[in-house]
Short mmCIF file of C-alpha atoms in Angstrom, two decimals:
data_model
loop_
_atom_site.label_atom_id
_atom_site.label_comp_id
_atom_site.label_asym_id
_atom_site.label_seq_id
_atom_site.Cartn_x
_atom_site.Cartn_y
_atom_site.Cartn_z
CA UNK T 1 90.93 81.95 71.50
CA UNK T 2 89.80 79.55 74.40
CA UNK T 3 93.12 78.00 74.84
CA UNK T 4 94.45 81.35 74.79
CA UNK T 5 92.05 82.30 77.86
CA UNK T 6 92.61 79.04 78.88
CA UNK T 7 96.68 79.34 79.45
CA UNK T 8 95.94 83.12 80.66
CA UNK T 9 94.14 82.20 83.85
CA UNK T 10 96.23 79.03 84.97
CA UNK T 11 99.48 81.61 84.51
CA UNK T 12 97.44 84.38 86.52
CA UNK T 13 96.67 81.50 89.28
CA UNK T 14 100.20 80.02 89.29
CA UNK T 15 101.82 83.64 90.17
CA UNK T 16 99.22 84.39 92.49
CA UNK T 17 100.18 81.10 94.11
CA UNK T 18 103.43 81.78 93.88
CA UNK T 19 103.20 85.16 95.53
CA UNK T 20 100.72 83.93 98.49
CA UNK T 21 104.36 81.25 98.75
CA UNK T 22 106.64 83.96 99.04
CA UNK T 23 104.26 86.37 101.40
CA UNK T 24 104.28 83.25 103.80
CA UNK T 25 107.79 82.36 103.56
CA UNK T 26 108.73 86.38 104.17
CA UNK T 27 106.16 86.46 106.92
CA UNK T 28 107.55 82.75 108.37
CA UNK T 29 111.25 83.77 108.65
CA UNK T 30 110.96 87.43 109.88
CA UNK T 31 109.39 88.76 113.02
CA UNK T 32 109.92 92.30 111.90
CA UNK T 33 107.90 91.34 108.40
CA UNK T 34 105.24 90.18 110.93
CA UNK T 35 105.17 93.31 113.07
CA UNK T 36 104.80 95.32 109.84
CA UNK T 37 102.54 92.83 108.55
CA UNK T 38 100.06 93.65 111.69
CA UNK T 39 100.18 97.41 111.64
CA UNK T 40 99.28 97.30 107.81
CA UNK T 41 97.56 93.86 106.75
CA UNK T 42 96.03 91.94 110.27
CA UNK T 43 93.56 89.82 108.58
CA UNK T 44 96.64 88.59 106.17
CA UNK T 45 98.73 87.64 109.69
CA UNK T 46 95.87 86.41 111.35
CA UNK T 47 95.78 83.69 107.80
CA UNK T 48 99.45 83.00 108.66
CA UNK T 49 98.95 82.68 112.47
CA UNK T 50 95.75 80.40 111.57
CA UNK T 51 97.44 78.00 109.02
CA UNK T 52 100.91 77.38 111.53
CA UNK T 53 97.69 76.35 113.91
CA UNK T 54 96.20 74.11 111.61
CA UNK T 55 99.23 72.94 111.11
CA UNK T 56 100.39 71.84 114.35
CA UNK T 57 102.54 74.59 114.92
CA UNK T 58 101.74 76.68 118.17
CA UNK T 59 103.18 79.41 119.87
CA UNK T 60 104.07 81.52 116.94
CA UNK T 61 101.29 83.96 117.90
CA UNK T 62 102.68 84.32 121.50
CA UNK T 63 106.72 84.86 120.81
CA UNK T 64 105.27 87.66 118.50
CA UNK T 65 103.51 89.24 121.08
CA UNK T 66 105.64 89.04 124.22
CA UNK T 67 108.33 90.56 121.70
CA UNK T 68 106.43 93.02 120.77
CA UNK T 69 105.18 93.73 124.22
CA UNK T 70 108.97 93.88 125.68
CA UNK T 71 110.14 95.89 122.83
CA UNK T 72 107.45 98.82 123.61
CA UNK T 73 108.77 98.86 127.41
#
């Protein structure tokens, strides 16, 4: 019964880990998925935004804004 419980919650961690994986890649290859990203989910983005940071990766942020700014004009 406690293997059982066991196996259930690493598979239940290893697809949410695999769905956090695909949300980034989605969010890391399309600016549109980012746009919609901020009108629904902005603390989600704002993880994204914060991890390229971490990671050494700058400017990510800005290109999505400026678009987004010159698209609305």
């Amino acid at each position: 019964m406690r293997r059982r419980l066991v196996a259930g919650l690493v598979a239940l961690e290893v697809a949410g880990l695999g769905g956090a994986l695909l949300l980034y890649r989605a969010m890391d290859r399309s600016q549109d998925f980012r746009y919609t990203m901020q009108k629904r989910f902005p603390s989600v983005l704002e993880v994204y935004y914060k991890s390229n940071e971490w990671s050494g990766v700058h400017g990510i942020r800005e290109n999505d804004q400026m678009a987004w700014l010159s698209s609305k004009n």
